[in-house]
Amino acid sequence: MKSDPSNSASNSQSRHFIQQMIDTDNATAKHAGRVHTRFPPEPNGYLHIGHAKSICLNFGLAAEYGGLCNLRFDDTNPTKEEQEYIDSIKNDIRWLGFDWGDREYYASDYFEQLYQWAVQLIRAGQAYVCDLTAEDTREHRGTLTEPGTNSPYRDRTVEENLDLFERMNAGEFPNGSRTLRAKIDMASPNLNMRDPVMYRILHASHHRTGDAWCIYPMYDWAHGQSDSIERITHSICTLEFENHRPLYDWYLDALGVYHPQQIEFARLNLTYTVMSKRKFLLLVKEGKVEGWDDPRMPTIQGLRRRGYTPEAIRAFCTAIGVAKFNSTIDVSVLEECLREDLNERAPRAMAVLRPLKVVIDNYPEDEDELLEAANHPLNPAMGSRQVAFSRELYIERDDFMELPPKKFFRLAPGQEVRLRYAYFVTCTDVVKDPTTGAITEIHCTYDPDTRGGNAPDGRKVKGTIHWVSAKHAVDVEIRLYDHLFRKENPDDVPDGEDFFVNLNPNSLEILLDGKVEASLGDAEPGSHYQFERLGYFYVDPKTSTPGRPVFNRTTTLRDTWAKLKEKN
RNA sequence: UGGGGAAUGGUGUAACGGCAGCACUACGGACUCUGACUCCGUCAGUCUAGGUUCAAAUCCUAGUUCCCCAGCCA
């Protein structure tokens, strides 16, 4: 029995309400201690971070309690679902680190059983064929405050219903001409109970069953029974299905079959992003992003291409908790989980985003040398590498100011700084374009005694900056990403506008003259780096070519200097 | 105005009649060959009004606010 929190995987002190429910079930032997969940996506779109919450919950709970989690595609609507999505969903779940073994199921696997069950309900007088049009059905349904009215077809005989249903299935009737409905209660205050449609006629080819069927079960008719067939113990879903639970219960009880317990939790909302398949589609269709896997998209594919790791996403899903309150998580929580993971795994390297040339006047013209740099200062096991140094270097434009404010610890005329892993240098001169006045290069002298970065005389410098040897640098494309929207809630728009007005025009900045140290010239696509003092970068697997890596900025490092500047 | 849910610092989330805790954010400080990491600290919360109780975030009553439901979508 896993009811003792101290020896389960979840021995973190606080347990969310679903864990508590399962603990209670186990304590009372409700399912004989069995825990079997499922993740039930509809294959009509790509997975996003919101799905990740559900995936982590369902697979996580199963793992925690020594149970199982099925993957089941809810493919009851042939007009919307495609094989491509199935492949992509499976790929994403696997990437997130979860395994459904051989339990890959489809609601369409159960079409025959569902049909038999429908016949059973007809025989019991609990379902009938209705000839109302969609529009008439709506009118008969009533409103939130007024009861509906019975369909004129509600009292057909069992024989007639059986015959009609059979003929619906045989393809005798056109789309939309008839439905099979459950006979429940047109006056129910819960609209889902007002004789819900169980089957609709859809002469459409299904991605798995082909043309075997021309009637397709509604989600409500298929979902609970699918869980029942799979002997799911805890059917976890989002809040909006709470209103449907009485209907699932009704179906299961009417059929007299195994009855899973449905539990609803709040879906994930994140600041600075939208979270619906419909809106993602709009962004893609309108060309606001490059595609479903655009690194600014909160799709699993997008996050992955941005450089997120499965570990970071899983940590995030644990951190945010599970509850019934409809909340919006600050993206900083996600970013913090990311940094925590990347800080440990990403080897360090030096790269210059916006190069400014530096000439070391007292360094020999034709000389080069190799200096040792740690791949991870906090983890010696990651080893070190040699970086080339020479007379001409690039540094970050931001790391030089001609008229530095107080507390600017970087390069400025007369100011000495450390070039990381190299030498102390002092700025001696600034060269400007005579017409524009723009700084084109700066001159320094170096102190040969500080080789490696320390002064034998014990003198200190306030600043250490990164650099790349001009002669050895590799030119690369670097893509800087920022929030897709500039408002915390992108749906907060003026009257008559849509969420596009909140798009952040600076969410993507492409730098074509980035300079990286030579070792990065053949960086493996799909690998992570920390560019020191800048952030974490990911070698884009999609656009990198051999010898020409493209770096996506996954996220910046925390930057207290930038904050300080902002305040002044 | 019917029904179903939910309200705890800026944002999330615990506490299940007994000291309101944790994380993120923000703000200070220490450390530093990354203005990073790490460490220390500060600000800040029980939706409202009554009631029960020695004791209420927790129980009761009334109210307020927010979310979901009128697809032959899921």
XYZ file of C-alpha atoms (C1' of nucleotides) in Angstrom:
642
model
C 0.000 0.000 0.000
C 1.325 3.415 -0.963
C -0.749 5.444 1.414
C 2.184 6.389 3.572
C 3.431 9.608 2.054
C 6.815 9.202 3.654
C 7.788 6.273 1.484
C 6.173 7.156 -1.800
C 7.862 9.060 -4.574
C 5.937 12.099 -3.447
C 7.416 12.432 -0.030
C 7.489 16.144 -0.518
C 5.470 17.370 2.414
C 2.614 18.820 0.462
C 0.346 16.651 -1.606
C -2.111 18.046 -4.078
C -5.783 17.223 -3.961
C -5.619 14.412 -6.513
C -2.837 12.668 -4.628
C -4.932 13.021 -1.511
C -7.933 11.488 -3.241
C -5.846 8.572 -4.448
C -4.402 8.134 -0.972
C -7.931 7.914 0.346
C -8.953 5.465 -2.360
C -5.973 3.309 -1.557
C -6.639 3.496 2.143
C -10.180 2.288 1.548
C -9.075 -0.215 -1.098
C -11.469 1.340 -3.584
C -9.599 0.017 -6.587
C -7.653 -2.590 -4.649
C -4.753 -0.152 -4.548
C -4.603 -0.020 -8.317
C -3.802 3.288 -10.041
C -4.352 3.449 -13.767
C -4.526 6.770 -15.576
C -4.480 7.839 -19.172
C -3.551 10.811 -21.311
C -6.302 11.282 -23.910
C -5.356 13.846 -26.593
C -7.399 14.508 -29.675
C -5.075 14.155 -32.662
C -6.109 17.451 -34.198
C -3.156 19.641 -33.276
C 0.246 19.777 -31.682
C 0.929 19.425 -27.990
C 1.776 22.484 -25.923
C 3.025 23.266 -22.429
C -0.536 22.990 -21.134
C -0.660 19.396 -22.317
C 2.677 18.835 -20.633
C 1.001 19.611 -17.319
C -1.568 16.918 -17.966
C 1.013 14.454 -19.252
C 3.246 14.939 -16.233
C 0.241 14.599 -13.957
C -1.125 11.414 -15.488
C 2.155 9.633 -16.123
C 3.600 11.025 -12.915
C 0.771 9.732 -10.773
C 1.002 6.301 -12.357
C 4.731 6.168 -11.726
C 4.386 7.451 -8.186
C 1.855 4.815 -7.213
C 3.390 1.982 -9.182
C 0.538 2.024 -11.666
C 0.131 2.482 -15.398
C -0.749 5.301 -17.740
C -2.242 4.670 -21.166
C -1.965 6.839 -24.215
C -5.344 7.078 -25.848
C -6.208 9.137 -28.867
C -9.706 10.528 -28.735
C -10.337 10.207 -32.429
C -14.098 10.397 -32.697
C -14.235 13.188 -35.248
C -12.844 12.074 -38.614
C -13.152 15.545 -40.102
C -10.510 17.020 -37.821
C -8.031 14.339 -37.042
C -4.910 13.305 -38.858
C -2.109 10.786 -38.648
C 0.485 13.543 -38.661
C -0.737 14.756 -35.299
C -0.638 11.258 -33.873
C 2.993 10.879 -34.826
C 3.879 14.267 -33.491
C 2.049 13.731 -30.193
C 3.770 10.394 -29.602
C 7.088 11.944 -30.408
C 6.522 14.809 -27.977
C 5.417 12.562 -25.113
C 8.448 10.376 -25.570
C 10.691 13.412 -25.671
C 9.162 14.597 -22.418
C 10.378 11.315 -20.979
C 7.257 9.197 -20.655
C 6.475 5.722 -21.866
C 3.094 4.119 -22.401
C 4.541 0.703 -23.186
C 2.266 -1.173 -25.544
C -0.818 0.629 -24.305
C -1.399 2.866 -27.288
C -5.138 2.981 -27.713
C -7.675 4.778 -29.824
C -11.276 5.617 -29.122
C -11.855 4.298 -32.621
C -10.753 0.874 -31.376
C -13.994 0.876 -29.443
C -16.395 1.906 -32.189
C -17.914 -1.565 -32.448
C -18.373 -1.902 -28.696
C -19.830 1.578 -28.511
C -22.274 0.664 -31.254
C -23.379 -2.437 -29.352
C -23.819 -0.368 -26.235
C -25.923 2.125 -28.143
C -28.163 -0.725 -29.278
C -28.377 -1.837 -25.668
C -29.610 1.604 -24.611
C -32.137 1.690 -27.449
C -33.477 -1.693 -26.355
C -33.748 -0.385 -22.819
C -35.747 2.572 -24.080
C -32.987 4.947 -23.048
C -31.977 6.189 -26.483
C -33.843 7.226 -29.606
C -33.286 8.307 -33.150
C -34.115 11.974 -33.611
C -34.890 13.570 -36.985
C -34.508 17.153 -35.824
C -32.068 19.335 -37.723
C -29.141 20.794 -35.850
C -30.947 24.092 -35.679
C -34.175 22.565 -34.379
C -32.246 20.575 -31.849
C -30.759 23.782 -30.551
C -34.163 25.401 -30.271
C -35.599 22.441 -28.410
C -32.710 22.521 -25.986
C -34.021 25.608 -24.213
C -31.724 28.104 -22.549
C -29.726 28.400 -19.369
C -32.815 29.562 -17.523
C -35.633 27.836 -19.425
C -36.136 24.112 -19.770
C -36.011 22.484 -23.177
C -38.883 20.770 -24.925
C -39.058 17.153 -25.906
C -38.226 16.159 -29.433
C -41.290 15.011 -31.379
C -39.318 11.828 -32.131
C -38.619 11.079 -28.496
C -41.290 8.405 -28.127
C -40.584 6.211 -31.101
C -40.865 2.517 -30.438
C -37.817 0.442 -29.700
C -38.341 -1.393 -32.983
C -38.462 1.788 -35.000
C -35.371 3.154 -33.238
C -33.480 -0.054 -33.812
C -34.416 -0.047 -37.478
C -33.557 3.606 -37.989
C -30.261 3.349 -36.133
C -29.290 0.348 -38.197
C -30.108 2.234 -41.351
C -28.160 5.265 -40.138
C -25.223 2.986 -39.770
C -25.857 1.423 -43.166
C -25.457 4.804 -44.789
C -29.047 5.340 -45.891
C -29.260 8.915 -44.642
C -27.321 12.066 -45.428
C -25.117 13.981 -43.005
C -27.024 15.802 -40.339
C -30.367 14.238 -41.100
C -30.668 12.202 -37.931
C -28.935 11.614 -34.630
C -29.100 9.054 -31.907
C -29.902 10.715 -28.611
C -29.960 9.579 -25.023
C -33.378 9.900 -23.433
C -32.594 11.701 -20.212
C -34.316 14.926 -19.207
C -35.043 17.953 -21.367
C -35.751 19.997 -18.239
C -32.429 19.268 -16.531
C -30.676 22.391 -15.309
C -27.523 20.781 -16.671
C -27.746 21.278 -20.420
C -25.556 18.263 -20.998
C -28.379 16.095 -19.713
C -31.001 17.453 -22.122
C -31.092 14.394 -24.369
C -27.486 14.654 -25.572
C -26.525 13.458 -29.008
C -24.692 10.136 -28.936
C -24.158 9.604 -32.655
C -24.125 11.866 -35.644
C -24.055 10.934 -39.315
C -20.755 11.827 -40.936
C -19.983 10.393 -44.331
C -16.294 10.917 -43.855
C -13.246 8.726 -44.039
C -11.579 8.130 -40.701
C -7.793 8.082 -40.459
C -7.880 4.643 -38.876
C -11.201 3.002 -39.636
C -11.402 4.277 -43.200
C -14.923 4.017 -44.556
C -16.115 1.348 -42.180
C -18.384 3.825 -40.419
C -20.583 6.697 -41.417
C -21.913 7.349 -37.947
C -19.463 8.552 -35.332
C -19.852 8.701 -31.559
C -19.787 12.042 -29.809
C -16.938 12.630 -27.365
C -19.316 12.417 -24.398
C -20.604 9.063 -25.516
C -17.144 7.693 -26.211
C -14.968 9.094 -23.493
C -16.287 7.608 -20.293
C -16.784 4.195 -21.824
C -13.280 4.245 -23.268
C -11.984 4.837 -19.761
C -14.228 2.048 -18.555
C -12.979 -0.404 -21.166
C -9.379 0.382 -20.221
C -10.210 -0.073 -16.530
C -8.953 3.408 -15.764
C -9.188 4.110 -12.052
C -8.804 7.879 -12.082
C -9.976 9.760 -15.167
C -8.230 13.077 -14.844
C -9.395 15.953 -17.012
C -9.731 19.712 -17.000
C -12.336 21.832 -15.256
C -14.612 22.457 -18.211
C -15.641 18.804 -18.169
C -16.980 18.999 -14.673
C -20.431 19.726 -16.120
C -20.171 16.553 -18.167
C -19.447 14.241 -15.293
C -23.144 13.598 -14.505
C -23.605 12.513 -18.103
C -20.625 10.137 -18.039
C -21.971 8.754 -14.805
C -25.403 8.323 -16.361
C -24.030 6.426 -19.361
C -21.865 4.148 -17.270
C -24.686 3.392 -14.855
C -27.231 2.853 -17.638
C -24.839 0.406 -19.237
C -23.959 -1.205 -15.948
C -20.248 -1.258 -16.676
C -17.059 -0.554 -14.721
C -17.108 3.001 -13.458
C -13.894 5.046 -13.308
C -13.761 8.148 -11.165
C -13.398 11.430 -12.973
C -11.373 14.181 -11.310
C -11.076 17.677 -12.731
C -8.181 20.099 -12.331
C -7.429 23.592 -13.626
C -5.643 23.836 -16.946
C -2.418 25.790 -17.235
C -2.324 29.454 -18.164
C 0.936 31.321 -18.590
C 1.649 35.021 -18.662
C 2.745 36.561 -21.963
C 1.309 33.760 -24.031
C -1.907 32.317 -25.370
C -2.724 28.681 -24.847
C -5.204 27.402 -27.350
C -4.848 25.371 -30.493
C -7.132 27.805 -32.283
C -4.936 30.804 -31.489
C -1.756 28.956 -32.326
C -3.266 28.117 -35.673
C -4.055 31.777 -36.278
C -0.500 32.785 -35.434
C 0.845 30.218 -37.861
C -1.668 30.955 -40.615
C -1.208 34.700 -40.419
C 2.548 34.318 -40.535
C 3.068 35.877 -37.115
C 5.401 33.002 -36.328
C 7.341 30.680 -38.582
C 5.368 27.585 -37.746
C 4.221 25.285 -34.974
C 7.810 24.761 -33.973
C 8.744 28.429 -33.921
C 10.928 28.842 -30.826
C 8.574 31.523 -29.538
C 5.644 29.133 -29.470
C 4.728 27.350 -26.221
C 4.226 24.158 -28.200
C 6.410 21.273 -27.136
C 8.096 21.462 -30.522
C 8.655 25.191 -30.130
C 10.031 24.904 -26.619
C 12.265 22.108 -27.747
C 13.673 24.141 -30.616
C 14.132 27.051 -28.268
C 16.383 24.862 -26.141
C 14.086 23.816 -23.327
C 14.866 20.429 -21.834
C 12.388 17.741 -20.785
C 13.841 17.958 -17.288
C 13.086 21.665 -17.071
C 9.531 21.189 -18.268
C 8.932 18.356 -15.845
C 10.364 20.384 -12.977
C 8.045 23.203 -13.964
C 5.016 20.935 -13.972
C 5.899 19.814 -10.474
C 6.550 23.342 -9.272
C 3.213 24.791 -10.362
C 1.123 22.287 -8.462
C -2.325 20.952 -9.199
C -5.529 22.565 -7.998
C -8.991 23.601 -9.067
C -8.305 27.319 -9.013
C -8.178 28.884 -12.424
C -4.753 30.491 -12.247
C -2.144 32.074 -14.439
C 1.447 31.123 -13.788
C 4.131 33.730 -14.215
C 6.462 32.647 -17.066
C 9.366 33.476 -14.804
C 8.620 30.213 -13.025
C 9.157 28.329 -16.274
C 12.287 30.298 -17.062
C 13.673 29.695 -13.611
C 13.199 25.925 -13.968
C 15.003 26.152 -17.271
C 17.971 28.083 -15.908
C 18.274 25.728 -13.006
C 18.637 22.780 -15.346
C 20.768 24.475 -17.982
C 23.109 25.970 -15.425
C 24.184 22.462 -14.532
C 24.337 20.862 -17.933
C 25.404 23.577 -20.367
C 29.104 23.856 -21.118
C 30.354 27.439 -21.118
C 31.739 29.175 -24.163
C 32.519 32.689 -25.302
C 30.551 34.427 -27.991
C 30.056 38.017 -28.994
C 26.629 39.064 -30.153
C 27.362 42.616 -31.287
C 31.085 42.807 -31.978
C 33.325 45.766 -31.275
C 36.900 45.418 -32.409
C 39.686 45.754 -29.879
C 43.350 46.084 -30.785
C 45.934 45.220 -28.152
C 48.663 47.643 -29.203
C 51.463 46.106 -27.198
C 50.707 42.522 -28.238
C 52.998 41.171 -30.977
C 51.538 41.468 -34.483
C 51.937 37.910 -35.644
C 51.590 36.033 -32.454
C 48.807 33.736 -31.290
C 48.546 31.767 -28.144
C 46.240 29.240 -26.590
C 44.730 29.831 -23.175
C 42.935 27.348 -21.019
C 39.260 27.901 -20.241
C 37.032 25.818 -18.006
C 34.009 24.280 -19.653
C 32.127 24.599 -16.409
C 33.689 26.537 -13.542
C 31.513 24.729 -10.982
C 32.028 21.284 -12.446
C 35.657 20.381 -13.156
C 34.523 17.016 -14.502
C 33.384 18.820 -17.623
C 36.988 19.583 -18.407
C 38.524 22.516 -20.185
C 39.401 23.697 -23.652
C 41.971 25.915 -25.319
C 40.887 29.266 -26.661
C 42.959 31.270 -29.105
C 44.151 34.754 -28.213
C 45.713 37.286 -30.544
C 46.252 40.982 -31.089
C 42.835 41.741 -32.464
C 39.738 40.738 -30.596
C 36.035 41.316 -30.512
C 34.207 42.297 -27.394
C 30.549 43.063 -26.797
C 29.591 46.618 -27.760
C 27.713 46.847 -24.460
C 30.921 46.152 -22.612
C 32.484 49.443 -23.617
C 31.383 52.965 -22.787
C 33.247 56.107 -23.593
C 31.540 57.984 -20.777
C 30.792 55.327 -18.226
C 28.283 55.955 -15.461
C 29.112 55.114 -11.861
C 29.449 51.402 -11.191
C 30.163 50.557 -14.812
C 32.805 47.902 -14.254
C 33.530 47.154 -17.868
C 35.865 48.763 -20.404
C 36.130 52.523 -20.598
C 38.959 54.885 -21.414
C 41.688 54.430 -18.836
C 39.825 51.602 -17.129
C 41.334 48.159 -16.619
C 39.325 44.961 -16.951
C 40.014 41.275 -17.182
C 39.485 39.437 -20.430
C 38.108 36.191 -19.167
C 40.773 33.456 -18.902
C 43.260 35.812 -20.639
C 44.812 39.097 -19.565
C 44.112 42.370 -17.880
C 43.752 45.109 -20.465
C 43.441 48.859 -20.173
C 41.692 51.009 -22.717
C 43.972 53.643 -24.207
C 42.168 54.995 -27.229
C 38.854 55.143 -29.037
C 38.574 55.283 -32.815
C 35.457 56.768 -34.379
C 34.014 57.043 -37.803
C 34.846 60.631 -38.785
C 31.445 61.196 -40.396
C 29.011 59.359 -38.115
C 30.926 59.563 -34.890
C 30.212 55.911 -34.242
C 32.869 53.979 -32.381
C 34.599 51.656 -34.811
C 37.355 50.185 -32.680
C 39.173 50.682 -29.452
C 42.774 50.257 -28.459
C 44.150 48.719 -25.325
C 47.379 47.636 -23.771
C 47.667 44.362 -21.971
C 49.711 43.313 -18.979
C 51.698 40.190 -19.959
C 52.097 39.282 -16.306
C 48.373 38.668 -15.948
C 48.286 35.730 -18.322
C 45.437 33.391 -17.396
C 43.599 36.190 -15.645
C 45.401 36.864 -12.399
C 47.816 39.592 -11.456
C 50.945 38.436 -9.593
C 50.986 41.730 -7.727
C 47.556 40.915 -6.363
C 45.783 43.841 -7.936
C 42.113 43.398 -8.625
C 39.804 44.510 -11.359
C 36.097 45.087 -10.911
C 35.076 43.687 -14.242
C 35.606 40.576 -16.308
C 34.377 40.554 -19.868
C 34.151 37.938 -22.572
C 35.934 38.178 -25.904
C 36.750 36.298 -29.070
C 39.950 36.410 -31.103
C 39.124 38.138 -34.386
C 41.396 35.961 -36.438
C 39.991 32.728 -35.003
C 36.360 33.681 -34.603
C 33.632 31.863 -36.465
C 30.836 33.965 -37.930
C 27.454 32.644 -36.942
C 23.812 33.535 -37.009
C 22.302 34.096 -33.602
C 18.611 34.432 -32.914
C 17.430 36.305 -29.875
C 13.948 35.511 -28.694
C 11.703 37.357 -26.333
C 8.099 36.963 -25.214
C 5.730 36.654 -28.146
C 3.346 39.131 -26.530
C 4.077 42.335 -24.722
C 1.124 42.048 -22.374
C 0.861 39.601 -19.516
C -2.571 38.703 -20.775
C -2.518 38.822 -24.583
C -6.297 38.598 -24.637
C -6.576 41.919 -22.842
C -7.322 44.034 -25.912
C -9.193 47.227 -26.734
C -12.734 46.799 -28.051
C -12.858 45.580 -31.594
C -9.233 44.461 -31.668
C -7.839 40.959 -31.521
C -4.887 39.548 -29.657
C -2.555 40.323 -32.543
C -2.337 43.921 -31.300
C -0.447 42.638 -28.297
C 2.201 40.863 -30.336
C 5.679 41.915 -29.290
C 7.351 43.406 -32.372
C 10.735 42.576 -30.867
C 10.093 38.945 -30.082
C 12.688 37.896 -32.625
C 15.962 39.591 -33.415
C 18.292 37.954 -35.889
C 21.974 38.768 -35.552
C 24.003 37.869 -38.614
C 27.443 38.905 -37.455
C 27.798 36.998 -34.230
C 31.316 35.852 -33.444
C 31.960 32.680 -31.541
C 35.110 30.994 -30.364
C 36.586 28.479 -32.775
C 35.493 25.438 -30.778
C 31.890 26.302 -31.546
C 32.323 26.222 -35.300
C 31.207 22.644 -35.464
C 28.837 22.651 -32.525
C 26.428 19.732 -32.720
C 22.877 20.644 -33.634
C 20.728 20.050 -30.588
C 23.385 20.911 -28.041
C 23.191 23.480 -25.274
C 25.750 26.127 -24.376
C 25.998 28.937 -21.983
C 27.581 31.922 -23.661
C 29.233 33.452 -20.664
C 27.567 36.566 -19.336
C 24.878 36.374 -22.031
C 22.587 33.415 -21.655
C 21.848 29.899 -22.739
C 21.916 29.056 -26.414
C 20.790 26.032 -28.368
C 22.172 24.896 -31.690
C 19.071 24.940 -33.864
C 18.607 21.458 -35.324
C 16.386 22.818 -38.046
C 18.485 25.571 -39.623
C 22.067 24.732 -38.692
C 24.258 23.296 -41.410
C 27.622 21.573 -41.000
C 30.177 24.178 -40.001
C 27.498 26.890 -39.822
C 25.622 26.534 -36.588
C 22.637 28.743 -35.887
C 22.224 29.580 -32.224
C 18.824 30.132 -30.659
C 18.891 32.050 -27.435
C 17.007 29.855 -25.016
C 16.978 32.418 -22.243
C 19.160 35.143 -20.866
C 21.153 34.975 -17.694
C 19.801 37.051 -14.874
C 21.179 40.520 -15.451
C 21.285 42.798 -12.429
C 23.306 45.379 -14.299
C 20.558 45.740 -16.901
C 18.081 46.196 -14.086
C 20.223 48.829 -12.466
C 20.482 50.698 -15.752
C 16.741 50.544 -16.237
C 16.116 52.147 -12.898
C 18.324 55.149 -13.658
C -32.018 35.582 -13.907
C -30.812 28.036 -14.140
C -26.920 24.608 -13.026
C -21.791 23.293 -11.967
C -17.040 24.961 -9.838
C -13.478 28.274 -7.327
C -11.568 32.272 -3.863
C -4.769 32.312 1.025
C 1.193 37.950 -0.194
C 2.422 40.790 -6.846
C 2.055 35.288 -8.975
C 1.271 30.234 -7.732
C 0.726 26.652 -3.946
C 0.534 24.299 1.401
C -1.678 24.140 6.197
C -7.827 19.596 6.646
C -10.105 23.202 14.489
C -4.087 24.599 17.442
C 2.495 29.415 15.747
C -0.315 30.985 8.068
C 4.703 27.602 5.461
C 7.167 26.949 0.534
C 8.424 28.511 -4.505
C 8.652 32.447 -8.162
C 8.789 37.808 -8.490
C 10.467 42.479 -6.272
C 13.984 44.779 -3.057
C 18.595 44.776 0.095
C 23.380 42.467 1.298
C 27.647 38.718 1.108
C 30.668 36.096 -2.367
C 32.640 36.103 -7.325
C 37.932 35.289 -13.215
C 30.332 35.049 -15.714
C 27.123 42.082 -12.719
C 25.885 34.449 -13.569
C 25.673 30.573 -9.908
C 25.523 30.173 -4.523
C 24.429 32.181 0.321
C 21.920 35.528 3.795
C 18.038 38.933 4.599
C 13.484 42.315 3.674
C 8.504 43.651 1.951
C 4.021 41.137 1.416
C -1.579 37.018 2.298
C -6.535 33.935 4.548
C -12.902 37.720 -0.593
C -16.752 40.363 2.852
C -20.129 40.401 7.134
C -22.027 37.791 10.984
C -21.995 33.256 14.076
C -20.031 28.495 16.752
C -15.430 27.650 19.727
C -10.624 28.446 24.864
C -8.954 28.581 19.665
C -11.388 29.415 12.655
C -7.893 29.920 6.365
C -10.365 25.440 8.158
C -17.057 24.545 10.840
C -22.185 27.280 10.177
C -25.227 31.418 7.875
C -25.673 35.335 4.452
C -23.343 38.000 0.716
C -19.382 39.429 -3.056
C -16.262 38.306 -7.136
C -14.279 35.062 -10.899
C -14.524 30.619 -14.232
C -17.478 26.842 -17.056
C -22.192 25.153 -19.681
C -27.294 26.639 -24.634
C -21.636 22.209 -31.079
C -24.621 16.931 -34.750
C -16.399 19.999 -31.433
C -13.196 17.783 -27.877
